[in-house]
Coordinates of C-alpha atoms and ligand atoms in Angstrom, one line a residue:
X1 CA 103.5 109.9 84.0
X2 CA 105.4 112.9 84.9
X3 CA 105.2 114.2 88.4
X4 CA 103.0 117.2 88.7
X5 CA 104.3 120.4 90.0
X6 CA 104.4 120.9 93.7
X7 CA 104.5 117.2 94.2
X8 CA 108.2 116.6 94.7
X9 CA 108.0 114.1 97.5
X10 CA 107.1 110.5 96.7
X11 CA 103.6 109.6 97.6
X12 CA 102.9 106.6 99.7
X13 CA 99.4 105.3 99.8
X14 CA 98.0 102.3 101.6
X15 CA 94.7 101.1 103.1
X16 CA 93.6 98.7 105.7
X17 CA 90.2 97.2 106.1
X18 CA 88.5 98.2 109.3
X19 CA 87.9 95.0 111.2
X20 CA 87.0 94.4 114.8
X21 CA 90.3 93.8 116.5
X22 CA 93.7 94.7 115.0
X23 CA 96.2 91.9 115.8
X24 CA 99.9 91.4 116.0
X25 CA 100.0 90.4 112.3
X26 CA 98.4 93.7 111.2
X27 CA 100.8 95.6 113.5
X28 CA 104.1 94.0 112.6
X29 CA 103.2 93.3 109.0
X30 CA 101.6 96.6 108.0
X31 CA 100.9 99.5 110.4
X32 CA 104.4 99.6 112.0
X33 CA 106.2 99.8 108.7
X34 CA 104.0 102.7 107.7
X35 CA 105.3 104.7 110.6
X36 CA 108.8 105.0 109.2
X37 CA 107.6 106.0 105.8
X38 CA 106.0 109.3 107.0
X39 CA 109.5 110.7 107.8
X40 CA 110.4 111.7 104.3
X41 CA 107.4 111.1 102.1
X42 CA 103.8 112.3 101.7
X43 CA 101.6 109.6 103.1
X44 CA 97.9 108.8 102.7
X45 CA 96.5 106.1 104.9
X46 CA 92.9 105.1 104.7
X47 CA 90.4 102.8 106.2
X48 CA 88.8 100.8 103.4
X49 CA 85.2 100.7 104.7
X50 CA 83.9 100.2 101.2
X51 CA 85.9 97.1 100.8
X52 CA 84.7 95.9 104.2
X53 CA 81.1 95.7 103.0
X54 CA 82.0 93.3 100.2
X55 CA 81.0 90.7 102.8
X56 CA 78.0 91.0 105.1
X57 CA 78.7 93.6 107.7
X58 CA 76.8 94.9 110.6
X59 CA 76.5 98.7 110.4
X60 CA 77.3 99.4 114.1
X61 CA 80.4 97.2 114.1
X62 CA 81.6 98.8 110.9
X63 CA 81.3 102.3 112.3
X64 CA 83.1 101.1 115.5
X65 CA 85.9 99.3 113.6
X66 CA 86.4 102.3 111.4
X67 CA 86.9 104.7 114.3
X68 CA 88.9 102.0 116.1
X69 CA 91.1 101.7 113.0
X70 CA 91.9 105.4 113.1
X71 CA 92.7 105.2 116.8
X72 CA 94.9 102.2 116.2
X73 CA 96.9 104.0 113.5
X74 CA 97.5 107.0 115.7
X75 CA 98.3 104.9 118.8
X76 CA 100.9 102.9 116.7
X77 CA 102.7 106.0 115.7
X78 CA 101.1 107.5 112.6
X79 CA 101.2 111.2 113.1
X80 CA 98.1 112.9 111.8
X81 CA 100.0 116.2 111.5
X82 CA 102.3 114.6 109.0
X83 CA 100.3 111.9 107.3
X84 CA 96.7 112.2 106.0
X85 CA 94.4 109.6 107.6
X86 CA 91.0 109.3 106.0
X87 CA 88.1 107.0 105.4
X88 CA 87.5 105.7 101.8
X89 CA 83.8 106.3 101.7
X90 CA 84.3 109.9 102.6
X91 CA 86.1 110.6 99.4
X92 CA 83.6 109.9 96.6
X93 CA 86.4 109.8 94.0
X94 CA 87.1 106.2 94.9
X95 CA 83.6 105.1 93.8
X96 CA 83.6 107.4 90.8
X97 CA 87.0 106.2 89.4
X98 CA 86.1 102.6 90.2
X99 CA 83.0 102.8 88.0
X100 CA 85.1 104.1 85.0
X101 CA 87.9 101.5 85.5
X102 CA 85.3 98.8 85.8
X103 CA 84.0 99.7 82.4
X104 CA 87.6 99.0 81.1
X105 CA 88.0 95.7 82.9
X106 CA 87.2 92.4 81.2
X107 CA 84.9 90.3 83.4
X108 CA 87.0 87.2 82.9
X109 CA 90.0 88.9 84.5
X110 CA 88.0 89.6 87.7
X111 CA 86.5 86.1 87.8
X112 CA 90.1 84.6 87.7
X113 CA 91.3 86.6 90.7
X114 CA 92.3 84.2 93.5
X115 CA 90.5 85.9 96.3
X116 CA 87.2 85.9 94.3
X117 CA 87.6 82.3 93.3
X118 CA 88.3 81.3 96.9
X119 CA 85.4 83.1 98.4
X120 CA 82.9 82.4 95.7
X121 CA 83.4 78.7 95.8
X122 CA 83.0 78.3 99.5
X123 CA 79.7 76.9 100.9
X124 CA 77.0 79.5 100.9
X125 CA 78.6 81.3 98.0
X126 CA 75.3 82.0 96.2
X127 CA 75.0 84.9 98.7
X128 CA 78.3 86.4 97.5
X129 CA 77.6 89.9 96.3
X130 CA 78.9 91.4 93.0
X131 CA 80.9 93.7 95.2
X132 CA 83.3 90.9 95.8
X133 CA 84.0 90.5 92.1
X134 CA 84.4 94.3 91.9
X135 CA 86.7 94.4 94.9
X136 CA 90.0 94.6 92.9
X137 CA 88.6 97.4 90.6
X138 CA 87.8 99.5 93.7
X139 CA 91.3 98.8 95.0
X140 CA 92.8 99.9 91.7
X141 CA 90.8 103.1 91.9
X142 CA 92.0 103.6 95.5
X143 CA 95.6 103.6 94.2
X144 CA 95.3 105.3 90.8
X145 CA 93.2 108.1 92.2
X146 CA 96.3 109.6 93.8
X147 CA 99.2 108.8 91.4
X148 CA 100.7 106.8 94.2
X149 CA 104.4 106.0 93.9
X150 CA 104.6 103.4 96.6
X151 CA 101.9 101.1 97.8
X152 CA 103.2 99.1 100.7
X153 CA 101.2 95.9 101.0
X154 CA 101.9 92.3 101.9
X155 CA 102.4 89.4 99.6
X156 CA 98.7 88.5 99.7
X157 CA 97.9 91.7 97.8
X158 CA 100.3 91.1 94.9
X159 CA 97.6 90.0 92.4
X160 CA 95.6 93.1 93.2
X161 CA 98.6 95.4 92.6
X162 CA 99.3 93.6 89.3
X163 CA 95.7 94.2 88.2
X164 CA 96.0 97.8 89.2
X165 CA 99.1 98.2 86.9
X166 CA 97.2 96.4 84.2
X167 CA 94.1 98.6 84.4
X168 CA 96.2 101.8 84.4
X169 CA 98.1 100.6 81.3
X170 CA 94.9 99.6 79.6
X171 CA 93.3 102.9 80.3
X172 CA 96.3 104.8 79.1
X173 CA 96.5 102.8 75.9
X174 CA 92.8 103.6 75.2
X175 CA 92.8 107.2 76.1
X176 CA 96.4 108.5 76.1
X177 CA 98.7 108.9 79.2
X178 CA 96.4 109.7 82.1
X179 CA 97.1 107.4 85.1
X180 CA 100.4 106.8 86.8
X181 CA 101.4 103.2 86.8
X182 CA 102.6 102.3 90.4
X183 CA 105.7 100.2 91.0
X184 CA 105.2 96.9 92.6
X185 CA 106.8 96.9 96.1
X186 CA 105.8 93.9 98.2
X187 CA 106.8 94.4 101.9
X188 CA 109.3 91.8 103.0
X189 CA 110.2 91.2 106.6
X190 CA 107.7 90.2 109.1
X191 CA 104.8 90.0 106.7
X192 CA 103.5 86.8 107.9
X193 CA 102.8 86.4 111.6
X194 CA 101.3 82.9 112.0
X195 CA 98.6 81.6 114.4
X196 CA 99.9 80.9 117.9
X197 CA 97.9 77.7 117.9
X198 CA 98.7 76.4 114.4
X199 CA 101.8 77.9 112.9
X200 CA 100.9 76.7 109.4
X201 CA 98.1 79.3 109.0
X202 CA 98.3 83.1 109.2
X203 CA 97.2 84.9 112.4
X204 CA 93.7 86.0 111.8
X205 CA 91.1 88.0 113.7
X206 CA 88.5 85.4 112.9
X207 CA 90.3 82.3 114.2
X208 CA 88.0 80.0 116.1
X209 CA 90.6 79.4 118.7
X210 CA 90.7 82.3 121.2
X211 CA 94.4 81.6 122.0
X212 CA 95.6 81.8 118.4
X213 CA 95.5 85.6 117.9
X214 CA 97.2 88.3 119.9
X215 CA 95.1 91.5 119.7
X216 CA 96.5 94.9 120.4
X217 CA 93.8 95.4 122.9
X218 CA 94.6 92.3 124.9
X219 CA 95.3 92.8 128.6
X220 CA 98.8 91.9 129.9
X221 CA 97.4 88.7 131.4
X222 CA 95.8 87.7 128.1
X223 CA 99.1 88.4 126.2
X224 CA 101.1 86.3 128.7
X225 CA 98.6 83.4 128.6
X226 CA 98.5 83.3 124.8
X227 CA 102.2 83.5 124.3
X228 CA 102.9 80.9 127.0
X229 CA 100.4 78.5 125.6
X230 CA 101.6 79.0 122.0
X231 CA 102.1 75.7 120.2
X232 CA 105.8 74.7 120.0
X233 CA 107.4 71.7 118.5
X234 CA 108.9 68.7 120.1
X235 CA 112.3 69.2 121.7
X236 CA 113.5 72.2 123.6
X237 CA 116.0 74.0 121.3
X238 CA 115.1 77.6 120.5
X239 CA 115.9 77.5 116.8
X240 CA 114.4 78.6 113.5
X241 CA 114.1 75.5 111.4
X242 CA 111.8 74.0 108.8
X243 CA 110.7 71.2 111.2
X244 CA 110.0 73.8 113.9
X245 CA 107.3 76.0 112.6
X246 CA 106.0 76.9 116.0
X247 CA 109.4 78.0 117.4
X248 CA 110.2 79.7 114.0
X249 CA 107.0 81.8 114.3
X250 CA 107.8 82.8 117.9
X251 CA 111.4 83.7 117.1
X252 CA 110.3 85.8 114.2
X253 CA 107.7 87.6 116.4
X254 CA 110.4 88.2 119.0
X255 CA 112.9 89.4 116.4
X256 CA 110.3 91.8 114.9
X257 CA 109.3 93.2 118.2
X258 CA 112.8 93.7 119.5
X259 CA 114.5 94.5 116.2
X260 CA 117.1 91.8 116.9
X261 CA 118.1 89.3 114.2
X262 CA 116.8 85.8 114.7
X263 CA 120.4 84.4 114.7
X264 CA 121.3 86.6 117.6
X265 CA 118.3 85.3 119.5
X266 CA 119.1 81.7 118.8
X267 CA 122.6 82.3 120.2
X268 CA 121.2 84.1 123.2
X269 CA 118.8 81.2 124.1
X270 CA 121.1 78.3 123.2
X271 CA 120.9 75.8 126.1
X272 CA 117.9 77.3 127.7
X273 CA 114.3 76.1 127.1
X274 CA 111.1 77.0 125.4
X275 CA 109.7 78.1 128.8
X276 CA 112.4 80.7 129.4
X277 CA 112.1 82.0 125.8
X278 CA 108.3 82.3 126.0
X279 CA 108.5 84.1 129.3
X280 CA 110.9 86.7 127.9
X281 CA 108.7 87.0 124.8
X282 CA 105.7 87.7 126.9
X283 CA 107.6 90.3 128.8
X284 CA 108.7 91.9 125.6
X285 CA 105.3 91.8 124.0
X286 CA 103.7 93.4 127.1
X287 CA 106.4 96.1 127.3
X288 CA 106.0 97.0 123.6
X289 CA 102.2 96.6 123.1
X290 CA 100.7 97.7 126.5
X291 CA 101.6 101.4 125.9
X292 CA 99.9 101.2 122.5
X293 CA 96.9 99.7 124.0
X294 CA 96.7 102.4 126.6
X295 CA 97.0 105.1 123.9
X296 CA 94.4 103.3 121.8
X297 CA 91.8 103.4 124.6
X298 CA 92.4 107.1 125.3
X299 CA 92.0 108.0 121.6
X300 CA 89.1 105.7 121.0
X301 CA 87.2 107.5 123.8
X302 CA 87.6 110.8 122.1
X303 CA 85.5 110.6 119.0
X304 CA 85.5 114.3 118.5
X305 CA 89.2 114.3 118.0
X306 CA 89.1 111.2 115.7
X307 CA 86.5 112.9 113.5
X308 CA 88.6 116.0 113.3
X309 CA 91.6 114.0 112.2
X310 CA 89.5 112.4 109.5
X311 CA 88.0 115.7 108.3
X312 CA 91.6 117.0 107.8
X313 CA 92.7 113.8 106.0
X314 CA 89.6 113.9 103.8
X315 CA 90.4 117.4 102.6
X316 CA 93.9 116.4 101.6
X317 CA 92.7 113.3 99.9
X318 CA 89.9 115.1 98.1
X319 CA 92.1 117.8 96.7
X320 CA 94.5 115.2 95.2
X321 CA 91.7 113.0 93.9
X322 CA 90.0 115.9 92.2
X323 CA 93.0 116.5 90.0
X324 CA 93.1 112.9 88.8
X325 CA 89.3 112.7 88.3
X326 CA 89.3 115.8 86.2
X327 CA 91.8 114.3 83.9
X328 CA 90.0 111.0 83.7
X329 CA 86.6 112.6 83.1
X330 CA 87.9 114.7 80.3
X331 CA 89.6 111.6 78.7
X332 CA 86.4 109.6 78.7
X333 CA 84.3 112.5 77.4
X334 CA 82.3 113.3 80.6
X335 CA 81.3 117.0 80.9
X336 CA 83.2 117.4 84.1
X337 CA 82.1 118.2 87.7
X338 CA 78.8 119.9 87.8
X339 CA 79.0 123.6 88.5
X340 CA 76.4 125.1 90.8
X341 CA 74.0 127.6 89.3
X342 CA 75.0 131.2 89.8
Ligands
LIG1 N1 92.8 95.0 100.0 C1 93.7 95.5 101.1 C2 93.7 94.4 102.2 O1 92.8 93.7 102.4 C3 93.2 96.8 101.6 C4 93.2 97.8 100.6 C5 92.1 98.3 100.0 C6 94.3 98.5 100.0 N2 92.5 99.3 99.1 C7 93.8 99.4 99.1 C8 95.7 98.4 100.3 C9 94.7 100.2 98.4 C10 96.5 99.2 99.5 C11 96.0 100.1 98.6 O2 94.7 94.4 102.9

């Protein structure tokens, strides 16, 4: 698709599900990398609250997590004067385009998606709502609604992006060129922060072990305790190695927080011990994350401001979405947006 007039800067779009507790993995793997993108591109960042209800979700905690997510984005450096921050359910175009795309999506393709297969075969899966099957269609709509050029996501979202490209191509083949097909750009770097208690699994907000996950809202003491009790491997050498998954994870976290290559850290800590390294890592984490935590709490307490940021973001998003939807509606033969009576 050709770029439309007036849109000469590449458009970055990405979403994050509002969940209680943003952790170090979300920060290093996603949010922090968005901050640099806003320098020279138009950016749309949204809280995917409609995706969040594909599993049972308590209303009060969803509202709280959504506003908390906005506060986190701003605290971590996303500037609402440069980037549009909005909430998915406040831009109806996401649901509208998802319906149309869904009508162009073979059921079998959705049933074969890894995330659906994983979740629908777990115990208690008879309670899985159809929304979980439809999840990737909604995500495709999120992206295609804005003619996004770049969609920064982690490796775990690759299949969803491939489906998005597929759906855009299928729609274009059926109706003529309408939707921009986004490039696939999977973020590298510190995309995978592992659990502090079991370095073979990803850090997750829902880990049963309280010490496994470093939350951005943790106090200094909690951060220090979690990092000092992080599982390490036998031996004392501070090295990144296949047989040292615990130390490898901690080195990668240090490296990402300090922007220092792992090799340099290995050289710096040669001949010291795990204890020395972990202490320094705790100091670094506190120095880096405590200011974000303080900003977060200030912002979270000011709901009026957060809602104002969202209202501005929503307008930017709606304007862009309306252009795509008008094209799509015309292609499928809908009469177009209803006009109010004179
Ligand atoms: N599925 C993504 C995740 O869980 C969140 C998401 C929803 C998203 N819609 C999106 C990411 C559109 C990028 C673009 O991380």
